[in-house]
Amino acid sequence: MGGGRLPEGLRPEDPRSAGPYRLLARWPGPRPAPPRGGMYVGRDRDHGHAVVCLLPPAAYEAAEALRRGPVPGVPPVLDLSTGTEPAWVALVHSPAVSFSDVGRRPGPASGILPLEQSVRLAAEVAATLAALHALGISYGAVAPDGVWLTTGRPLLMALHACRMASAAPREPASEGGRSGGPRPGAGPGRPEPQSRVSTVPAAFMAPEVAAGRPSSAAADVYSLAVLLLHTATGRLPFGDGPPPVLAYRAVHDRPELPGLPGELGEVVAAALAASPADRPTAAELCRTLAPGGQDAERTPDPLPGRARRRPRRPAPCRARPPGRQAVERTDHRAGPSPHRLRARPGPGQPPPHGGRGTRGHTGVHVTGAGARGTARP
């Protein structure tokens, strides 16, 4: 259902349902430990499928904001429940494949996608991030596991990683219907203990997030710059390693940007600035990467991997056995008999009703062994 790799079956620690949704499998994506995170493929009572995200309290307000105001590039919210344990949000299910499921192209210095396509996808992700940031929401999962490719624009659907700026996490509603309020130690701009589970790998993590600060709009821009470089070249700006080492390199070293043209390299380097205040906004990054604006009429790209749609094979042509007469079934919009079968005229005979042939706009031929019924004169 998810594309690139088959959905992973449920584990013993996974819940089996969320509200009206029966959870069928794990959705490939960033996965904090359940029950306060994770993504699943769910099915409702009407057999409709959805992507179900389990929400930690810190993500409640962001999910509620997305239910009130949809954002292009984020699947629409079908249903949301923050008064249950676990809390969850159901999103429209779309065939998709994550960046992490797309194999690298052949070559020693090749990325996942060609440079031009990588830049266009990064511009579309930046446009979605800009819309989220305008609502005060940071995505917090810009990484190969947190961005999905479709036949249209890429999707951001890891809502369990979203946070509102300076949001105080809340507890699920108690039996009396009142919220339990923030957890001890939580406050504006300070995540609750054990709630800030970074869903991005260390190499995609902004240095301030690696140092313990919560994700922010500037951290999303940093992660997007790393994703663009990785998608286009297969490399990382500061190599790989544990978060403290990468954070030190991000603050004290210059990023290595092989394979990027000069102007594009300058844009990516600015987005990788050590100080969040020195990075461009997502809107500025989008305008730089796509100066002509997003082309809504562009031809959709095929889905890589298993999610690519295969063309349908034409139906086999059945030869007519010798001695069997072909018949024509007409819809008879102007005739008295709706199921009448008319014989096809023989050689040298004029077609019926003055037509130009034996198949008109209102007739469907049934020939050979596939014909049912007998021809009538």
mmCIF file of C-alpha atoms in Angstrom:
data_model
loop_
_atom_site.group_PDB
_atom_site.id
_atom_site.type_symbol
_atom_site.label_atom_id
_atom_site.label_comp_id
_atom_site.label_asym_id
_atom_site.label_seq_id
_atom_site.Cartn_x
_atom_site.Cartn_y
_atom_site.Cartn_z
ATOM 1 C CA MET A 1 0.000 0.000 0.000
ATOM 2 C CA GLY A 2 2.832 2.337 0.739
ATOM 3 C CA GLY A 3 4.876 1.790 -2.371
ATOM 4 C CA GLY A 4 8.629 1.167 -2.244
ATOM 5 C CA ARG A 5 8.702 -1.599 0.363
ATOM 6 C CA LEU A 6 5.889 -3.780 1.564
ATOM 7 C CA PRO A 7 4.181 -2.556 4.736
ATOM 8 C CA GLU A 8 5.579 -4.206 7.833
ATOM 9 C CA GLY A 9 3.177 -6.296 9.867
ATOM 10 C CA LEU A 10 2.086 -5.257 13.338
ATOM 11 C CA ARG A 11 4.331 -6.095 16.262
ATOM 12 C CA PRO A 12 3.161 -7.158 19.726
ATOM 13 C CA GLU A 13 3.649 -3.645 21.103
ATOM 14 C CA ASP A 14 1.555 -2.030 18.354
ATOM 15 C CA PRO A 15 -2.103 -1.173 18.979
ATOM 16 C CA ARG A 16 -4.689 -3.036 16.925
ATOM 17 C CA SER A 17 -7.172 -0.205 16.513
ATOM 18 C CA ALA A 18 -7.546 3.555 16.701
ATOM 19 C CA GLY A 19 -11.134 4.733 16.983
ATOM 20 C CA PRO A 20 -13.118 3.264 14.081
ATOM 21 C CA TYR A 21 -9.931 2.216 12.269
ATOM 22 C CA ARG A 22 -8.568 -1.292 12.409
ATOM 23 C CA LEU A 23 -4.784 -1.079 12.065
ATOM 24 C CA LEU A 24 -3.539 -3.448 9.385
ATOM 25 C CA ALA A 25 0.202 -2.798 9.081
ATOM 26 C CA ARG A 26 2.931 -0.332 9.840
ATOM 27 C CA TRP A 27 3.207 2.534 7.364
ATOM 28 C CA PRO A 28 6.835 2.980 6.225
ATOM 29 C CA GLY A 29 8.020 6.195 7.817
ATOM 30 C CA PRO A 30 9.646 7.750 10.890
ATOM 31 C CA ARG A 31 8.723 5.705 13.906
ATOM 32 C CA PRO A 32 8.966 6.831 17.507
ATOM 33 C CA ALA A 33 8.142 4.198 20.070
ATOM 34 C CA PRO A 34 4.384 3.444 20.389
ATOM 35 C CA PRO A 35 1.931 4.245 21.815
ATOM 36 C CA ARG A 36 2.932 7.929 21.587
ATOM 37 C CA GLY A 37 4.010 7.857 17.943
ATOM 38 C CA GLY A 38 4.115 5.758 14.827
ATOM 39 C CA MET A 39 2.240 5.476 11.545
ATOM 40 C CA TYR A 40 -0.058 2.714 10.380
ATOM 41 C CA VAL A 41 -2.310 1.697 7.514
ATOM 42 C CA GLY A 42 -5.857 1.595 8.876
ATOM 43 C CA ARG A 43 -9.234 0.500 7.534
ATOM 44 C CA ASP A 44 -12.569 1.838 8.704
ATOM 45 C CA ARG A 45 -15.924 0.065 8.923
ATOM 46 C CA ASP A 46 -16.721 1.026 5.334
ATOM 47 C CA HIS A 47 -13.477 -0.632 4.175
ATOM 48 C CA GLY A 48 -11.883 2.714 3.378
ATOM 49 C CA HIS A 49 -8.149 3.024 3.967
ATOM 50 C CA ALA A 50 -6.335 5.800 5.790
ATOM 51 C CA VAL A 51 -2.889 6.584 7.157
ATOM 52 C CA VAL A 52 -3.231 6.671 10.950
ATOM 53 C CA CYS A 53 -0.662 8.571 13.027
ATOM 54 C CA LEU A 54 -0.513 8.082 16.783
ATOM 55 C CA LEU A 55 0.004 11.453 18.417
ATOM 56 C CA PRO A 56 2.030 12.480 21.444
ATOM 57 C CA PRO A 57 0.508 15.334 23.463
ATOM 58 C CA ALA A 58 2.992 17.813 21.989
ATOM 59 C CA ALA A 59 1.472 17.230 18.518
ATOM 60 C CA TYR A 60 -2.194 17.766 19.458
ATOM 61 C CA GLU A 61 -2.362 21.469 18.691
ATOM 62 C CA ALA A 62 -0.623 21.114 15.337
ATOM 63 C CA ALA A 63 -2.997 18.329 14.285
ATOM 64 C CA GLU A 64 -6.007 20.399 15.312
ATOM 65 C CA ALA A 65 -4.697 23.363 13.291
ATOM 66 C CA LEU A 66 -4.303 21.158 10.208
ATOM 67 C CA ARG A 67 -7.844 19.847 10.599
ATOM 68 C CA ARG A 68 -9.164 23.424 10.645
ATOM 69 C CA GLY A 69 -6.996 24.636 7.750
ATOM 70 C CA PRO A 70 -5.688 22.095 5.216
ATOM 71 C CA VAL A 71 -2.244 22.687 3.703
ATOM 72 C CA PRO A 72 -1.356 21.667 0.118
ATOM 73 C CA GLY A 73 1.258 18.949 0.339
ATOM 74 C CA VAL A 74 -0.182 17.543 3.596
ATOM 75 C CA PRO A 75 -2.897 14.866 3.189
ATOM 76 C CA PRO A 76 -6.298 16.112 4.378
ATOM 77 C CA VAL A 77 -7.324 15.115 7.894
ATOM 78 C CA LEU A 78 -10.201 12.634 7.880
ATOM 79 C CA ASP A 79 -10.642 12.332 11.632
ATOM 80 C CA LEU A 80 -8.854 13.343 14.814
ATOM 81 C CA SER A 81 -9.144 12.181 18.408
ATOM 82 C CA THR A 82 -7.051 13.755 21.165
ATOM 83 C CA GLY A 83 -9.250 12.612 24.038
ATOM 84 C CA THR A 84 -8.349 8.921 23.769
ATOM 85 C CA GLU A 85 -5.334 6.830 24.640
ATOM 86 C CA PRO A 86 -3.566 6.686 22.323
ATOM 87 C CA ALA A 87 -4.552 9.865 20.542
ATOM 88 C CA TRP A 88 -4.583 9.584 16.770
ATOM 89 C CA VAL A 89 -5.207 11.366 13.483
ATOM 90 C CA ALA A 90 -6.387 9.731 10.251
ATOM 91 C CA LEU A 91 -5.168 11.097 6.919
ATOM 92 C CA VAL A 92 -6.295 10.454 3.357
ATOM 93 C CA HIS A 93 -4.429 7.436 2.011
ATOM 94 C CA SER A 94 -2.487 7.972 -1.224
ATOM 95 C CA PRO A 95 -0.128 5.618 -3.093
ATOM 96 C CA ALA A 96 3.297 6.922 -2.137
ATOM 97 C CA VAL A 97 6.903 5.911 -1.642
ATOM 98 C CA SER A 98 9.328 7.545 0.763
ATOM 99 C CA PHE A 99 12.716 8.871 -0.278
ATOM 100 C CA SER A 100 14.365 6.171 1.822
ATOM 101 C CA ASP A 101 12.682 3.493 -0.307
ATOM 102 C CA VAL A 102 14.046 4.864 -3.580
ATOM 103 C CA GLY A 103 17.272 3.162 -4.605
ATOM 104 C CA ARG A 104 20.301 5.170 -5.657
ATOM 105 C CA ARG A 105 21.035 5.585 -9.343
ATOM 106 C CA PRO A 106 24.040 3.701 -10.760
ATOM 107 C CA GLY A 107 27.365 5.464 -10.379
ATOM 108 C CA PRO A 108 29.930 6.124 -7.655
ATOM 109 C CA ALA A 109 28.782 9.727 -7.053
ATOM 110 C CA SER A 110 25.102 9.485 -7.909
ATOM 111 C CA GLY A 111 22.114 10.461 -5.859
ATOM 112 C CA ILE A 112 18.614 9.151 -5.624
ATOM 113 C CA LEU A 113 17.233 11.387 -8.392
ATOM 114 C CA PRO A 114 18.676 13.593 -11.142
ATOM 115 C CA LEU A 115 19.730 17.084 -10.073
ATOM 116 C CA GLU A 116 16.932 18.944 -11.863
ATOM 117 C CA GLN A 117 14.247 16.687 -10.405
ATOM 118 C CA SER A 118 15.832 16.893 -6.948
ATOM 119 C CA VAL A 119 15.746 20.692 -7.024
ATOM 120 C CA ARG A 120 12.124 20.759 -8.176
ATOM 121 C CA LEU A 121 11.021 18.370 -5.448
ATOM 122 C CA ALA A 122 12.952 20.379 -2.849
ATOM 123 C CA ALA A 123 11.154 23.529 -4.022
ATOM 124 C CA GLU A 124 7.788 21.798 -3.644
ATOM 125 C CA VAL A 125 8.680 20.578 -0.159
ATOM 126 C CA ALA A 126 9.819 24.113 0.704
ATOM 127 C CA ALA A 127 6.431 25.452 -0.450
ATOM 128 C CA THR A 128 4.633 22.998 1.855
ATOM 129 C CA LEU A 129 6.949 23.903 4.741
ATOM 130 C CA ALA A 130 6.309 27.600 4.130
ATOM 131 C CA ALA A 131 2.547 26.997 4.425
ATOM 132 C CA LEU A 132 3.055 25.020 7.642
ATOM 133 C CA HIS A 133 5.350 27.663 9.099
ATOM 134 C CA ALA A 134 2.766 30.344 8.287
ATOM 135 C CA LEU A 135 0.413 28.465 10.637
ATOM 136 C CA GLY A 136 3.111 28.327 13.306
ATOM 137 C CA ILE A 137 3.780 24.611 12.729
ATOM 138 C CA SER A 138 7.222 23.053 12.399
ATOM 139 C CA TYR A 139 7.281 19.716 10.600
ATOM 140 C CA GLY A 140 10.223 18.133 12.392
ATOM 141 C CA ALA A 141 10.578 15.144 10.045
ATOM 142 C CA VAL A 142 12.275 16.453 6.893
ATOM 143 C CA ALA A 143 14.343 13.364 6.121
ATOM 144 C CA PRO A 144 14.222 10.437 3.676
ATOM 145 C CA ASP A 145 11.728 8.624 5.933
ATOM 146 C CA GLY A 146 9.524 11.693 6.404
ATOM 147 C CA VAL A 147 8.913 12.841 2.808
ATOM 148 C CA TRP A 148 6.852 10.741 0.405
ATOM 149 C CA LEU A 149 6.833 10.836 -3.391
ATOM 150 C CA THR A 150 3.580 10.580 -5.337
ATOM 151 C CA THR A 151 2.583 11.072 -8.954
ATOM 152 C CA GLY A 152 1.914 14.718 -8.012
ATOM 153 C CA ARG A 153 3.712 16.830 -5.435
ATOM 154 C CA PRO A 154 5.599 15.249 -2.526
ATOM 155 C CA LEU A 155 3.661 14.703 0.692
ATOM 156 C CA LEU A 156 4.483 15.476 4.323
ATOM 157 C CA MET A 157 2.343 13.262 6.528
ATOM 158 C CA ALA A 158 4.328 12.574 9.718
ATOM 159 C CA LEU A 159 1.925 14.592 11.841
ATOM 160 C CA HIS A 160 3.163 12.989 15.045
ATOM 161 C CA ALA A 161 6.404 14.961 14.551
ATOM 162 C CA CYS A 162 4.674 18.343 14.010
ATOM 163 C CA ARG A 163 4.854 20.962 16.740
ATOM 164 C CA MET A 164 3.292 24.369 17.242
ATOM 165 C CA ALA A 165 5.719 27.143 18.076
ATOM 166 C CA SER A 166 5.814 27.692 21.874
ATOM 167 C CA ALA A 167 3.125 25.090 22.403
ATOM 168 C CA ALA A 168 2.586 23.614 25.847
ATOM 169 C CA PRO A 169 1.910 19.873 25.526
ATOM 170 C CA ARG A 170 -1.379 18.587 26.886
ATOM 171 C CA GLU A 171 -2.479 15.357 28.426
ATOM 172 C CA PRO A 172 -5.473 13.399 27.103
ATOM 173 C CA ALA A 173 -8.816 14.420 28.603
ATOM 174 C CA SER A 174 -9.614 12.812 31.932
ATOM 175 C CA GLU A 175 -12.802 10.943 32.710
ATOM 176 C CA GLY A 176 -14.422 14.193 33.796
ATOM 177 C CA GLY A 177 -13.819 15.601 30.304
ATOM 178 C CA ARG A 178 -11.146 18.111 31.343
ATOM 179 C CA SER A 179 -7.652 18.096 29.993
ATOM 180 C CA GLY A 180 -4.927 17.043 32.345
ATOM 181 C CA GLY A 181 -2.890 20.121 31.374
ATOM 182 C CA PRO A 182 0.818 20.245 30.652
ATOM 183 C CA ARG A 183 3.091 17.675 32.134
ATOM 184 C CA PRO A 184 5.464 18.677 34.913
ATOM 185 C CA GLY A 185 8.516 20.377 33.489
ATOM 186 C CA ALA A 186 6.793 21.382 30.250
ATOM 187 C CA GLY A 187 6.189 24.963 29.251
ATOM 188 C CA PRO A 188 6.195 27.377 26.340
ATOM 189 C CA GLY A 189 9.054 26.554 24.031
ATOM 190 C CA ARG A 190 10.130 23.669 26.284
ATOM 191 C CA PRO A 191 8.997 20.168 25.346
ATOM 192 C CA GLU A 192 7.654 17.800 27.911
ATOM 193 C CA PRO A 193 10.114 15.206 29.250
ATOM 194 C CA GLN A 194 10.591 12.275 26.873
ATOM 195 C CA SER A 195 8.232 13.838 24.297
ATOM 196 C CA ARG A 196 10.812 15.336 21.954
ATOM 197 C CA VAL A 197 11.624 12.219 20.005
ATOM 198 C CA SER A 198 13.631 13.326 16.987
ATOM 199 C CA THR A 199 12.292 11.526 13.952
ATOM 200 C CA VAL A 200 15.205 12.499 11.691
ATOM 201 C CA PRO A 201 18.568 10.738 11.451
ATOM 202 C CA ALA A 202 21.501 12.506 13.062
ATOM 203 C CA ALA A 203 22.940 13.626 9.719
ATOM 204 C CA PHE A 204 19.701 15.521 8.909
ATOM 205 C CA MET A 205 19.397 17.080 12.356
ATOM 206 C CA ALA A 206 20.082 20.796 12.809
ATOM 207 C CA PRO A 207 22.872 21.451 15.337
ATOM 208 C CA GLU A 208 20.560 23.223 17.774
ATOM 209 C CA VAL A 209 18.181 20.243 17.726
ATOM 210 C CA ALA A 210 21.130 17.893 18.345
ATOM 211 C CA ALA A 211 21.980 20.100 21.335
ATOM 212 C CA GLY A 212 18.541 19.479 22.850
ATOM 213 C CA ARG A 213 16.382 22.321 21.571
ATOM 214 C CA PRO A 214 12.997 21.514 20.020
ATOM 215 C CA SER A 215 12.488 21.477 16.291
ATOM 216 C CA SER A 216 11.640 24.773 14.610
ATOM 217 C CA ALA A 217 11.016 26.299 11.200
ATOM 218 C CA ALA A 218 14.737 27.031 10.852
ATOM 219 C CA ALA A 219 15.536 23.408 11.689
ATOM 220 C CA ASP A 220 13.154 22.292 8.908
ATOM 221 C CA VAL A 221 15.088 24.450 6.425
ATOM 222 C CA TYR A 222 18.393 22.939 7.565
ATOM 223 C CA SER A 223 17.049 19.397 7.161
ATOM 224 C CA LEU A 224 15.655 20.214 3.707
ATOM 225 C CA ALA A 225 19.082 21.437 2.561
ATOM 226 C CA VAL A 226 20.624 18.141 3.695
ATOM 227 C CA LEU A 227 17.845 16.213 1.946
ATOM 228 C CA LEU A 228 18.407 18.106 -1.305
ATOM 229 C CA LEU A 229 22.143 17.366 -1.260
ATOM 230 C CA HIS A 230 21.581 13.731 -0.361
ATOM 231 C CA THR A 231 18.899 13.250 -3.015
ATOM 232 C CA ALA A 232 20.971 14.824 -5.790
ATOM 233 C CA THR A 233 24.445 13.489 -4.930
ATOM 234 C CA GLY A 234 24.011 10.676 -2.423
ATOM 235 C CA ARG A 235 26.296 12.493 0.061
ATOM 236 C CA LEU A 236 25.901 14.340 3.346
ATOM 237 C CA PRO A 237 27.317 17.830 4.055
ATOM 238 C CA PHE A 238 29.119 16.844 7.271
ATOM 239 C CA GLY A 239 29.480 13.118 6.813
ATOM 240 C CA ASP A 240 27.896 10.717 9.235
ATOM 241 C CA GLY A 241 28.307 10.000 12.914
ATOM 242 C CA PRO A 242 26.691 10.519 16.327
ATOM 243 C CA PRO A 243 24.679 13.727 16.883
ATOM 244 C CA PRO A 244 27.316 15.493 19.047
ATOM 245 C CA VAL A 245 30.016 14.964 16.428
ATOM 246 C CA LEU A 246 27.812 16.150 13.576
ATOM 247 C CA ALA A 247 26.648 19.150 15.598
ATOM 248 C CA TYR A 248 30.290 20.123 16.227
ATOM 249 C CA ARG A 249 31.106 19.850 12.511
ATOM 250 C CA ALA A 250 28.014 21.871 11.572
ATOM 251 C CA VAL A 251 29.128 24.697 13.873
ATOM 252 C CA HIS A 252 32.873 24.708 13.140
ATOM 253 C CA ASP A 253 33.310 23.246 9.630
ATOM 254 C CA ARG A 254 32.194 24.249 6.184
ATOM 255 C CA PRO A 255 29.771 21.865 4.491
ATOM 256 C CA GLU A 256 31.054 19.709 1.669
ATOM 257 C CA LEU A 257 28.755 20.194 -1.324
ATOM 258 C CA PRO A 258 30.162 18.140 -4.198
ATOM 259 C CA GLY A 259 28.138 17.901 -7.361
ATOM 260 C CA LEU A 260 26.126 21.100 -6.845
ATOM 261 C CA PRO A 261 26.559 24.034 -9.281
ATOM 262 C CA GLY A 262 27.962 27.241 -7.818
ATOM 263 C CA GLU A 263 24.727 29.189 -7.326
ATOM 264 C CA LEU A 264 22.816 26.185 -6.034
ATOM 265 C CA GLY A 265 25.707 25.350 -3.724
ATOM 266 C CA GLU A 266 25.529 28.857 -2.244
ATOM 267 C CA VAL A 267 21.803 28.476 -1.595
ATOM 268 C CA VAL A 268 22.297 25.119 0.136
ATOM 269 C CA ALA A 269 25.239 26.448 2.152
ATOM 270 C CA ALA A 270 23.109 29.362 3.398
ATOM 271 C CA ALA A 271 20.393 26.921 4.507
ATOM 272 C CA LEU A 272 23.065 24.953 6.401
ATOM 273 C CA ALA A 273 24.198 27.957 8.448
ATOM 274 C CA ALA A 274 25.112 27.083 12.038
ATOM 275 C CA SER A 275 22.920 29.843 13.460
ATOM 276 C CA PRO A 276 19.158 29.458 12.839
ATOM 277 C CA ALA A 277 18.860 33.243 12.376
ATOM 278 C CA ASP A 278 21.265 33.126 9.404
ATOM 279 C CA ARG A 279 19.229 30.601 7.414
ATOM 280 C CA PRO A 280 16.670 31.628 4.804
ATOM 281 C CA THR A 281 13.025 30.946 5.476
ATOM 282 C CA ALA A 282 11.223 28.144 3.688
ATOM 283 C CA ALA A 283 9.372 30.704 1.557
ATOM 284 C CA GLU A 284 12.659 32.349 0.531
ATOM 285 C CA LEU A 285 14.179 28.971 -0.240
ATOM 286 C CA CYS A 286 11.168 28.064 -2.391
ATOM 287 C CA ARG A 287 11.424 31.302 -4.382
ATOM 288 C CA THR A 288 15.146 30.720 -4.925
ATOM 289 C CA LEU A 289 14.817 27.099 -6.015
ATOM 290 C CA ALA A 290 11.763 27.764 -8.207
ATOM 291 C CA PRO A 291 11.998 31.420 -9.286
ATOM 292 C CA GLY A 292 9.190 30.927 -11.815
ATOM 293 C CA GLY A 293 6.783 29.564 -9.207
ATOM 294 C CA GLN A 294 5.367 26.083 -8.886
ATOM 295 C CA ASP A 295 4.097 24.649 -12.165
ATOM 296 C CA ALA A 296 0.735 23.131 -11.347
ATOM 297 C CA GLU A 297 0.348 21.804 -14.899
ATOM 298 C CA ARG A 298 3.629 19.912 -15.039
ATOM 299 C CA THR A 299 3.605 16.275 -16.097
ATOM 300 C CA PRO A 300 3.565 14.079 -12.989
ATOM 301 C CA ASP A 301 6.693 12.025 -12.397
ATOM 302 C CA PRO A 302 6.354 8.236 -12.254
ATOM 303 C CA LEU A 303 6.597 6.705 -8.822
ATOM 304 C CA PRO A 304 9.931 4.946 -8.286
ATOM 305 C CA GLY A 305 10.013 1.366 -7.119
ATOM 306 C CA ARG A 306 6.964 -0.732 -6.440
ATOM 307 C CA ALA A 307 4.573 2.202 -6.473
ATOM 308 C CA ARG A 308 5.066 2.815 -10.186
ATOM 309 C CA ARG A 309 1.899 2.097 -12.086
ATOM 310 C CA ARG A 310 2.257 -0.472 -14.807
ATOM 311 C CA PRO A 311 0.450 0.015 -18.115
ATOM 312 C CA ARG A 312 -2.467 -2.269 -18.700
ATOM 313 C CA ARG A 313 -2.000 -5.012 -21.250
ATOM 314 C CA PRO A 314 -4.451 -4.993 -24.131
ATOM 315 C CA ALA A 315 -7.088 -7.700 -24.066
ATOM 316 C CA PRO A 316 -6.212 -10.709 -26.272
ATOM 317 C CA CYS A 317 -7.913 -10.732 -29.654
ATOM 318 C CA ARG A 318 -9.995 -13.815 -30.209
ATOM 319 C CA ALA A 319 -10.065 -15.074 -33.760
ATOM 320 C CA ARG A 320 -13.462 -15.953 -35.186
ATOM 321 C CA PRO A 321 -13.755 -19.708 -35.913
ATOM 322 C CA PRO A 322 -14.620 -20.550 -39.504
ATOM 323 C CA GLY A 323 -18.333 -20.809 -40.177
ATOM 324 C CA ARG A 324 -19.398 -18.662 -37.203
ATOM 325 C CA GLN A 325 -21.273 -15.489 -38.069
ATOM 326 C CA ALA A 326 -20.406 -12.250 -36.275
ATOM 327 C CA VAL A 327 -23.304 -10.439 -34.694
ATOM 328 C CA GLU A 328 -23.803 -6.844 -33.666
ATOM 329 C CA ARG A 329 -25.534 -5.726 -30.447
ATOM 330 C CA THR A 330 -26.923 -2.226 -30.662
ATOM 331 C CA ASP A 331 -28.195 -0.050 -27.850
ATOM 332 C CA HIS A 332 -31.301 0.822 -29.897
ATOM 333 C CA ARG A 333 -31.901 4.222 -28.421
ATOM 334 C CA ALA A 334 -34.268 4.871 -31.328
ATOM 335 C CA GLY A 335 -35.441 1.268 -31.781
ATOM 336 C CA PRO A 336 -38.213 -0.655 -30.059
ATOM 337 C CA SER A 337 -36.163 -3.646 -28.796
ATOM 338 C CA PRO A 338 -33.299 -2.913 -26.342
ATOM 339 C CA HIS A 339 -31.713 -6.392 -26.571
ATOM 340 C CA ARG A 340 -32.054 -7.146 -30.249
ATOM 341 C CA LEU A 341 -29.078 -8.741 -32.004
ATOM 342 C CA ARG A 342 -28.641 -7.633 -35.592
ATOM 343 C CA ALA A 343 -26.766 -9.683 -38.177
ATOM 344 C CA ARG A 344 -23.730 -8.119 -39.778
ATOM 345 C CA PRO A 345 -24.302 -7.674 -43.555
ATOM 346 C CA GLY A 346 -22.447 -10.008 -45.844
ATOM 347 C CA PRO A 347 -19.972 -9.006 -48.529
ATOM 348 C CA GLY A 348 -21.454 -6.664 -51.136
ATOM 349 C CA GLN A 349 -24.501 -5.830 -49.033
ATOM 350 C CA PRO A 350 -25.120 -2.250 -47.865
ATOM 351 C CA PRO A 351 -24.827 -1.609 -44.098
ATOM 352 C CA PRO A 352 -28.114 -1.239 -42.179
ATOM 353 C CA HIS A 353 -29.651 2.197 -41.631
ATOM 354 C CA GLY A 354 -27.414 3.729 -44.295
ATOM 355 C CA GLY A 355 -24.335 3.597 -41.994
ATOM 356 C CA ARG A 356 -20.726 3.599 -43.117
ATOM 357 C CA GLY A 357 -19.788 0.314 -41.538
ATOM 358 C CA THR A 358 -20.764 -2.376 -39.100
ATOM 359 C CA ARG A 359 -19.679 -0.479 -35.994
ATOM 360 C CA GLY A 360 -21.268 2.881 -35.323
ATOM 361 C CA HIS A 361 -21.364 5.242 -32.407
ATOM 362 C CA THR A 362 -24.223 3.354 -30.774
ATOM 363 C CA GLY A 363 -23.254 -0.263 -31.491
ATOM 364 C CA VAL A 364 -20.910 -2.764 -29.803
ATOM 365 C CA HIS A 365 -19.846 -5.822 -31.797
ATOM 366 C CA VAL A 366 -19.757 -9.263 -30.226
ATOM 367 C CA THR A 367 -17.919 -11.698 -32.427
ATOM 368 C CA GLY A 368 -16.931 -15.337 -32.527
ATOM 369 C CA ALA A 369 -17.196 -17.597 -29.491
ATOM 370 C CA GLY A 370 -17.714 -14.591 -27.220
ATOM 371 C CA ALA A 371 -21.113 -13.813 -28.786
ATOM 372 C CA ARG A 372 -24.161 -14.813 -26.822
ATOM 373 C CA GLY A 373 -27.459 -15.412 -28.459
ATOM 374 C CA THR A 374 -28.217 -16.047 -32.132
ATOM 375 C CA ALA A 375 -28.445 -13.671 -35.016
ATOM 376 C CA ARG A 376 -31.878 -12.746 -36.187
ATOM 377 C CA PRO A 377 -32.632 -11.521 -39.678
#
